[in-house]
Steps between C-alpha positions, in 0.01 A plus 500: 500500500856537369588737787358250752719218363812722511422606859442139606827393337689779677354400838581133434861594409534704820366212712744256339787743548418542868505122554831438326807378689820700505832324559835664556816295544723609786840384623467189718745652751306825534320582824126500435269528800133522404308364799751517783486120536805271496636492145793385282720789615446410867583136424815577300639766734427297813666189354809697396537673837448186706726276291773768502471501879501121550806459274695767693469329839755274679313167456615460139872549571473278808349221288769531229775494765353189665388300195734632230214564257220745437183424697206337323181701553134435429208743528211354695155641564431872525160540667270782402348615829400837358148634444536478120581246233876486443648258249784369715625283211627807315668625818666159550612503135652847552695372802614186318630711211695727734650204689600303190640799313711606800730200442554476875274202568400176336128480442280192542181442299167528679296197608273523194795541263678203658197275444498589129874442473473165679233395252737585215780304672274194529422529129872517424557181701266320262572669170839674490838354413735410783738782406231773501287377792506702824489271801272545800645579840731778382292800608650792689334547838433852622697635797262789568136588439375856458139548608276774629180699492342823380280699739306826465350765722239734355421839652205662318288808544249600233674511163850487650692190591846398616604151392786350696666181375749301704691212344682272746739233372703243692789284379506167686769231509351167393765312698400630843211751459722796593378838379810651340340817362182697559408779260224755487383745234234766560298691240258781585264658246270798539201459270222747418215354297125547473451123473716352774562125514554330835 
């Protein structure tokens, strides 16, 4: 009986050990590609490359020469037209960070952010002192909007797959709808997996 209890305990311990979770912390800037799907590295590298490109083009110097100030930019919608779920909000946040930290443009809050700020301004009108209150009607309007889309093409055969991502961005003048910059970034991944996802 004693041997039976020991054997049962050993089996139970092995089963618990097999079901345990293992976690290893890795550097957030490291390249980790588990599934071959769009990931944080794709988002970060694409944002860096495309913002570097847009800030190196003539439109920005032309605007400064004409207006005497850095252009005000806002990031609009980035549509996910790919075959997979892509969190475009993180990609937009990556682009916003690159634009703001460049110091070459002024950056305007998004529509949702502006609504929250306007609510705070209305509250200040009612409750803040005259000296500390921020008046309505002083917002900076954007000169340009950056918007775009993410597309994919999948070529699969058996357990092999090529995933092709194409990110297209356009910078548009809000004054006259002129397209002042068009950028494109391509990513191609060769994936071999026994459990392919489409």
